[in-house]
């Protein structure tokens, strides 16, 4: 299957004649339209076949996410495909992140990413598990894959993300605040005792 199109516009000679017929020209409009084209070698129906190529953490629109790359390896146009993906933390039964897409389209012999949004949360290094189902008409593809996110990748991605709610940073801020508060209380206590000694003397 080859997809393309014809772009149809007016001939330049016709446009020039219209321009010359007007004394003052401020705006010149040129219209065009496209006729879609689908070329097939024969009438045989080709069914799509999907392969899971990669699972990668990254930034999507400056937000943390995990991208699942799917490949349609056949020369078939796909319309009305449903995709359900769920990511689990290692050893946990409850899904940690998920996505459900309806009516997805895919071009022949193409790759595309299914993006699982991390919902403004910082990525965490560790082991994860992906369970994914793709449904198109009477065809179903299922994957159950383990993957790992390393600490170096996590640090780079989290630094480049916007609006990330990093719980580890929040804990560090709270600990620093408590330390400063304790130091202030101790300083105040020592200061009052020193004043009392001077008063008694």
PDB file of C-alpha atoms in Angstrom:
ATOM      1  CA  UNK A   1       0.000   0.000   0.000  1.00  0.00           C
ATOM      2  CA  UNK A   2       1.336   3.409  -1.011  1.00  0.00           C
ATOM      3  CA  UNK A   3      -0.340   6.552   0.339  1.00  0.00           C
ATOM      4  CA  UNK A   4       0.002   9.932  -1.306  1.00  0.00           C
ATOM      5  CA  UNK A   5      -1.992  12.654  -2.993  1.00  0.00           C
ATOM      6  CA  UNK A   6      -2.352  15.162  -5.818  1.00  0.00           C
ATOM      7  CA  UNK A   7      -2.156  18.877  -4.960  1.00  0.00           C
ATOM      8  CA  UNK A   8      -4.196  20.881  -7.480  1.00  0.00           C
ATOM      9  CA  UNK A   9      -3.643  24.640  -8.000  1.00  0.00           C
ATOM     10  CA  UNK A  10      -4.520  27.173 -10.702  1.00  0.00           C
ATOM     11  CA  UNK A  11      -2.028  27.729 -13.528  1.00  0.00           C
ATOM     12  CA  UNK A  12       0.230  30.751 -13.021  1.00  0.00           C
ATOM     13  CA  UNK A  13      -0.776  32.233 -16.404  1.00  0.00           C
ATOM     14  CA  UNK A  14      -4.415  32.418 -15.294  1.00  0.00           C
ATOM     15  CA  UNK A  15      -3.377  34.074 -12.038  1.00  0.00           C
ATOM     16  CA  UNK A  16      -1.284  36.690 -13.867  1.00  0.00           C
ATOM     17  CA  UNK A  17      -4.187  37.545 -16.229  1.00  0.00           C
ATOM     18  CA  UNK A  18      -6.456  38.200 -13.262  1.00  0.00           C
ATOM     19  CA  UNK A  19      -3.774  40.369 -11.640  1.00  0.00           C
ATOM     20  CA  UNK A  20      -3.280  42.436 -14.828  1.00  0.00           C
ATOM     21  CA  UNK A  21      -7.042  42.998 -15.162  1.00  0.00           C
ATOM     22  CA  UNK A  22      -7.104  44.817 -11.813  1.00  0.00           C
ATOM     23  CA  UNK A  23      -5.745  48.350 -11.427  1.00  0.00           C
ATOM     24  CA  UNK A  24      -4.818  48.034  -7.725  1.00  0.00           C
ATOM     25  CA  UNK A  25      -4.017  44.711  -6.119  1.00  0.00           C
ATOM     26  CA  UNK A  26      -3.615  44.437  -2.375  1.00  0.00           C
ATOM     27  CA  UNK A  27      -4.145  40.727  -1.746  1.00  0.00           C
ATOM     28  CA  UNK A  28      -3.834  37.883  -4.237  1.00  0.00           C
ATOM     29  CA  UNK A  29      -5.520  34.608  -3.342  1.00  0.00           C
ATOM     30  CA  UNK A  30      -4.365  31.322  -4.780  1.00  0.00           C
ATOM     31  CA  UNK A  31      -6.541  28.312  -4.069  1.00  0.00           C
ATOM     32  CA  UNK A  32      -5.418  24.707  -3.884  1.00  0.00           C
ATOM     33  CA  UNK A  33      -6.852  21.390  -2.819  1.00  0.00           C
ATOM     34  CA  UNK A  34      -5.489  17.886  -2.317  1.00  0.00           C
ATOM     35  CA  UNK A  35      -6.900  14.639  -3.674  1.00  0.00           C
ATOM     36  CA  UNK A  36      -5.903  11.692  -1.506  1.00  0.00           C
ATOM     37  CA  UNK A  37      -4.459   8.650  -3.265  1.00  0.00           C
ATOM     38  CA  UNK A  38      -4.168   5.029  -2.167  1.00  0.00           C
ATOM     39  CA  UNK A  39      -2.258   2.664  -4.445  1.00  0.00           C
ATOM     40  CA  UNK A  40      -2.323  -1.112  -3.942  1.00  0.00           C
ATOM     41  CA  UNK A  41      -0.561  -3.806  -5.953  1.00  0.00           C
ATOM     42  CA  UNK A  42      -3.548  -6.172  -5.867  1.00  0.00           C
ATOM     43  CA  UNK A  43      -6.935  -6.736  -4.218  1.00  0.00           C
ATOM     44  CA  UNK A  44      -5.587  -9.061  -1.532  1.00  0.00           C
ATOM     45  CA  UNK A  45      -6.505  -7.927   1.993  1.00  0.00           C
ATOM     46  CA  UNK A  46      -3.423  -7.348   4.132  1.00  0.00           C
ATOM     47  CA  UNK A  47      -3.870  -7.538   7.884  1.00  0.00           C
ATOM     48  CA  UNK A  48      -1.649  -5.527  10.246  1.00  0.00           C
ATOM     49  CA  UNK A  49       0.858  -7.112  12.576  1.00  0.00           C
ATOM     50  CA  UNK A  50       2.218  -5.266  15.582  1.00  0.00           C
ATOM     51  CA  UNK A  51       5.555  -5.691  17.349  1.00  0.00           C
ATOM     52  CA  UNK A  52       6.631  -4.109  20.603  1.00  0.00           C
ATOM     53  CA  UNK A  53      10.005  -2.549  19.786  1.00  0.00           C
ATOM     54  CA  UNK A  54      11.022  -0.590  22.897  1.00  0.00           C
ATOM     55  CA  UNK A  55       9.982   0.666  26.350  1.00  0.00           C
ATOM     56  CA  UNK A  56      11.766   3.884  27.272  1.00  0.00           C
ATOM     57  CA  UNK A  57      11.383   6.533  29.982  1.00  0.00           C
ATOM     58  CA  UNK A  58      11.649  10.125  28.785  1.00  0.00           C
ATOM     59  CA  UNK A  59      10.185  13.607  28.526  1.00  0.00           C
ATOM     60  CA  UNK A  60       7.013  14.251  26.524  1.00  0.00           C
ATOM     61  CA  UNK A  61       6.060  17.939  26.353  1.00  0.00           C
ATOM     62  CA  UNK A  62       8.509  18.492  29.256  1.00  0.00           C
ATOM     63  CA  UNK A  63       6.606  15.982  31.392  1.00  0.00           C
ATOM     64  CA  UNK A  64       7.825  12.647  32.746  1.00  0.00           C
ATOM     65  CA  UNK A  65       6.500   9.612  30.889  1.00  0.00           C
ATOM     66  CA  UNK A  66       7.238   6.128  29.613  1.00  0.00           C
ATOM     67  CA  UNK A  67       6.972   5.649  25.835  1.00  0.00           C
ATOM     68  CA  UNK A  68       6.102   2.259  24.344  1.00  0.00           C
ATOM     69  CA  UNK A  69       7.138   1.981  20.706  1.00  0.00           C
ATOM     70  CA  UNK A  70       4.873  -0.152  18.506  1.00  0.00           C
ATOM     71  CA  UNK A  71       5.595  -1.165  14.931  1.00  0.00           C
ATOM     72  CA  UNK A  72       3.015  -2.001  12.272  1.00  0.00           C
ATOM     73  CA  UNK A  73       5.227  -4.301  10.195  1.00  0.00           C
ATOM     74  CA  UNK A  74       2.685  -4.889   7.398  1.00  0.00           C
ATOM     75  CA  UNK A  75       1.546  -2.748   4.467  1.00  0.00           C
ATOM     76  CA  UNK A  76      -1.885  -2.275   6.008  1.00  0.00           C
ATOM     77  CA  UNK A  77      -3.783   0.833   7.071  1.00  0.00           C
ATOM     78  CA  UNK A  78      -5.186   0.503  10.580  1.00  0.00           C
ATOM     79  CA  UNK A  79      -8.299   2.333  11.790  1.00  0.00           C
ATOM     80  CA  UNK A  80     -10.352   1.924  14.949  1.00  0.00           C
ATOM     81  CA  UNK A  81      -7.647   0.217  17.008  1.00  0.00           C
ATOM     82  CA  UNK A  82      -7.930   0.065  20.826  1.00  0.00           C
ATOM     83  CA  UNK A  83      -4.851   0.112  23.067  1.00  0.00           C
ATOM     84  CA  UNK A  84      -4.734  -0.623  26.796  1.00  0.00           C
ATOM     85  CA  UNK A  85      -1.449  -0.438  28.696  1.00  0.00           C
ATOM     86  CA  UNK A  86      -0.739  -0.795  32.414  1.00  0.00           C
ATOM     87  CA  UNK A  87       2.581  -0.433  34.208  1.00  0.00           C
ATOM     88  CA  UNK A  88       3.275  -2.138  37.537  1.00  0.00           C
ATOM     89  CA  UNK A  89       6.054  -1.646  40.025  1.00  0.00           C
ATOM     90  CA  UNK A  90       8.079  -4.792  40.559  1.00  0.00           C
ATOM     91  CA  UNK A  91       6.325  -7.183  42.931  1.00  0.00           C
ATOM     92  CA  UNK A  92       3.083  -5.160  43.127  1.00  0.00           C
ATOM     93  CA  UNK A  93      -0.314  -6.376  41.913  1.00  0.00           C
ATOM     94  CA  UNK A  94      -1.986  -2.975  41.656  1.00  0.00           C
ATOM     95  CA  UNK A  95      -1.282  -0.992  38.500  1.00  0.00           C
ATOM     96  CA  UNK A  96       0.883   2.080  39.057  1.00  0.00           C
ATOM     97  CA  UNK A  97       0.227   3.905  35.750  1.00  0.00           C
ATOM     98  CA  UNK A  98      -2.159   3.093  32.899  1.00  0.00           C
ATOM     99  CA  UNK A  99      -3.610   4.387  29.657  1.00  0.00           C
ATOM    100  CA  UNK A 100      -6.621   3.479  27.469  1.00  0.00           C
ATOM    101  CA  UNK A 101      -6.829   4.690  23.868  1.00  0.00           C
ATOM    102  CA  UNK A 102      -9.812   4.215  21.546  1.00  0.00           C
ATOM    103  CA  UNK A 103     -10.007   4.517  17.768  1.00  0.00           C
ATOM    104  CA  UNK A 104      -6.249   4.742  17.172  1.00  0.00           C
ATOM    105  CA  UNK A 105      -4.988   4.870  13.572  1.00  0.00           C
ATOM    106  CA  UNK A 106      -1.672   3.608  12.205  1.00  0.00           C
ATOM    107  CA  UNK A 107      -0.025   3.972   8.813  1.00  0.00           C
ATOM    108  CA  UNK A 108       1.429   1.038   6.874  1.00  0.00           C
ATOM    109  CA  UNK A 109       4.976  -0.046   7.799  1.00  0.00           C
ATOM    110  CA  UNK A 110       5.233   2.561  10.535  1.00  0.00           C
ATOM    111  CA  UNK A 111       6.345   3.035  14.125  1.00  0.00           C
ATOM    112  CA  UNK A 112       4.540   5.109  16.739  1.00  0.00           C
ATOM    113  CA  UNK A 113       4.758   5.699  20.488  1.00  0.00           C
ATOM    114  CA  UNK A 114       2.105   4.974  23.086  1.00  0.00           C
ATOM    115  CA  UNK A 115       2.850   7.463  25.871  1.00  0.00           C
ATOM    116  CA  UNK A 116       2.032   6.610  29.487  1.00  0.00           C
ATOM    117  CA  UNK A 117       1.936   9.901  31.397  1.00  0.00           C
ATOM    118  CA  UNK A 118       3.608   9.905  34.827  1.00  0.00           C
ATOM    119  CA  UNK A 119       1.155  12.599  36.037  1.00  0.00           C
ATOM    120  CA  UNK A 120       3.686  15.247  37.118  1.00  0.00           C
ATOM    121  CA  UNK A 121       5.514  12.767  39.325  1.00  0.00           C
ATOM    122  CA  UNK A 122       9.260  12.214  39.291  1.00  0.00           C
ATOM    123  CA  UNK A 123      10.442   8.980  37.722  1.00  0.00           C
ATOM    124  CA  UNK A 124      11.971   6.497  40.134  1.00  0.00           C
ATOM    125  CA  UNK A 125      14.699   4.017  39.331  1.00  0.00           C
ATOM    126  CA  UNK A 126      13.835   0.343  39.656  1.00  0.00           C
ATOM    127  CA  UNK A 127      12.165  -2.642  38.036  1.00  0.00           C
ATOM    128  CA  UNK A 128       8.776  -2.381  36.340  1.00  0.00           C
ATOM    129  CA  UNK A 129       6.363  -4.594  34.419  1.00  0.00           C
ATOM    130  CA  UNK A 130       4.252  -3.690  31.369  1.00  0.00           C
ATOM    131  CA  UNK A 131       1.017  -5.472  30.450  1.00  0.00           C
ATOM    132  CA  UNK A 132      -0.402  -4.282  27.160  1.00  0.00           C
ATOM    133  CA  UNK A 133      -3.246  -5.277  24.822  1.00  0.00           C
ATOM    134  CA  UNK A 134      -3.898  -4.046  21.284  1.00  0.00           C
ATOM    135  CA  UNK A 135      -7.236  -4.900  19.640  1.00  0.00           C
ATOM    136  CA  UNK A 136      -8.139  -4.387  15.986  1.00  0.00           C
ATOM    137  CA  UNK A 137     -11.287  -6.035  14.586  1.00  0.00           C
ATOM    138  CA  UNK A 138     -10.778  -9.786  15.156  1.00  0.00           C
ATOM    139  CA  UNK A 139      -7.055  -9.500  15.968  1.00  0.00           C
ATOM    140  CA  UNK A 140      -5.590  -9.212  19.473  1.00  0.00           C
ATOM    141  CA  UNK A 141      -1.959  -8.669  20.473  1.00  0.00           C
ATOM    142  CA  UNK A 142      -0.823  -9.027  24.083  1.00  0.00           C
ATOM    143  CA  UNK A 143       2.507  -8.336  25.782  1.00  0.00           C
ATOM    144  CA  UNK A 144       3.789  -8.937  29.298  1.00  0.00           C
ATOM    145  CA  UNK A 145       7.263  -7.414  29.539  1.00  0.00           C
ATOM    146  CA  UNK A 146       9.626  -6.537  32.383  1.00  0.00           C
ATOM    147  CA  UNK A 147      11.816  -3.448  32.054  1.00  0.00           C
ATOM    148  CA  UNK A 148      14.196  -1.435  34.207  1.00  0.00           C
ATOM    149  CA  UNK A 149      14.773   2.295  34.687  1.00  0.00           C
ATOM    150  CA  UNK A 150      18.308   3.128  35.845  1.00  0.00           C
ATOM    151  CA  UNK A 151      19.227   5.936  38.230  1.00  0.00           C
ATOM    152  CA  UNK A 152      21.325   7.924  35.717  1.00  0.00           C
ATOM    153  CA  UNK A 153      18.435   8.115  33.257  1.00  0.00           C
ATOM    154  CA  UNK A 154      16.039   9.094  36.060  1.00  0.00           C
ATOM    155  CA  UNK A 155      18.260  11.980  37.205  1.00  0.00           C
ATOM    156  CA  UNK A 156      18.599  13.423  33.701  1.00  0.00           C
ATOM    157  CA  UNK A 157      14.869  13.167  32.941  1.00  0.00           C
ATOM    158  CA  UNK A 158      13.686  14.570  36.281  1.00  0.00           C
ATOM    159  CA  UNK A 159      16.020  17.583  35.981  1.00  0.00           C
ATOM    160  CA  UNK A 160      14.575  18.449  32.564  1.00  0.00           C
ATOM    161  CA  UNK A 161      10.936  18.019  33.596  1.00  0.00           C
ATOM    162  CA  UNK A 162       8.598  20.895  34.438  1.00  0.00           C
ATOM    163  CA  UNK A 163       6.008  20.835  37.263  1.00  0.00           C
ATOM    164  CA  UNK A 164       7.406  17.622  38.725  1.00  0.00           C
ATOM    165  CA  UNK A 165       6.209  16.820  42.230  1.00  0.00           C
ATOM    166  CA  UNK A 166       9.340  15.256  43.681  1.00  0.00           C
ATOM    167  CA  UNK A 167       8.550  13.742  47.071  1.00  0.00           C
ATOM    168  CA  UNK A 168      12.212  13.115  47.855  1.00  0.00           C
ATOM    169  CA  UNK A 169      12.964  16.863  47.494  1.00  0.00           C
ATOM    170  CA  UNK A 170      10.005  17.656  49.750  1.00  0.00           C
ATOM    171  CA  UNK A 171      11.361  15.343  52.452  1.00  0.00           C
ATOM    172  CA  UNK A 172      14.794  16.977  52.207  1.00  0.00           C
ATOM    173  CA  UNK A 173      13.222  20.425  52.622  1.00  0.00           C
ATOM    174  CA  UNK A 174      11.260  19.281  55.684  1.00  0.00           C
ATOM    175  CA  UNK A 175      14.364  17.735  57.270  1.00  0.00           C
ATOM    176  CA  UNK A 176      16.364  20.930  56.657  1.00  0.00           C
ATOM    177  CA  UNK A 177      13.578  23.001  58.194  1.00  0.00           C
ATOM    178  CA  UNK A 178      13.441  20.775  61.295  1.00  0.00           C
ATOM    179  CA  UNK A 179      17.231  20.958  61.730  1.00  0.00           C
ATOM    180  CA  UNK A 180      17.145  24.759  61.530  1.00  0.00           C
ATOM    181  CA  UNK A 181      14.246  24.855  63.992  1.00  0.00           C
ATOM    182  CA  UNK A 182      16.126  22.656  66.491  1.00  0.00           C
ATOM    183  CA  UNK A 183      19.263  24.804  66.139  1.00  0.00           C
ATOM    184  CA  UNK A 184      17.194  27.967  66.736  1.00  0.00           C
ATOM    185  CA  UNK A 185      15.567  26.476  69.869  1.00  0.00           C
ATOM    186  CA  UNK A 186      18.930  25.370  71.277  1.00  0.00           C
ATOM    187  CA  UNK A 187      20.470  28.779  70.539  1.00  0.00           C
ATOM    188  CA  UNK A 188      17.545  30.526  72.220  1.00  0.00           C
ATOM    189  CA  UNK A 189      17.800  28.236  75.271  1.00  0.00           C
ATOM    190  CA  UNK A 190      21.558  28.804  75.626  1.00  0.00           C
ATOM    191  CA  UNK A 191      21.088  32.548  75.205  1.00  0.00           C
ATOM    192  CA  UNK A 192      18.437  32.797  77.944  1.00  0.00           C
ATOM    193  CA  UNK A 193      20.575  30.776  80.369  1.00  0.00           C
ATOM    194  CA  UNK A 194      23.573  33.028  79.706  1.00  0.00           C
ATOM    195  CA  UNK A 195      21.463  36.132  80.404  1.00  0.00           C
ATOM    196  CA  UNK A 196      20.178  34.663  83.701  1.00  0.00           C
ATOM    197  CA  UNK A 197      23.764  33.976  84.848  1.00  0.00           C
ATOM    198  CA  UNK A 198      24.800  37.566  84.102  1.00  0.00           C
ATOM    199  CA  UNK A 199      21.772  38.881  86.002  1.00  0.00           C
ATOM    200  CA  UNK A 200      22.540  36.812  89.110  1.00  0.00           C
ATOM    201  CA  UNK A 201      26.166  37.966  89.090  1.00  0.00           C
TER     202      UNK A 201
END
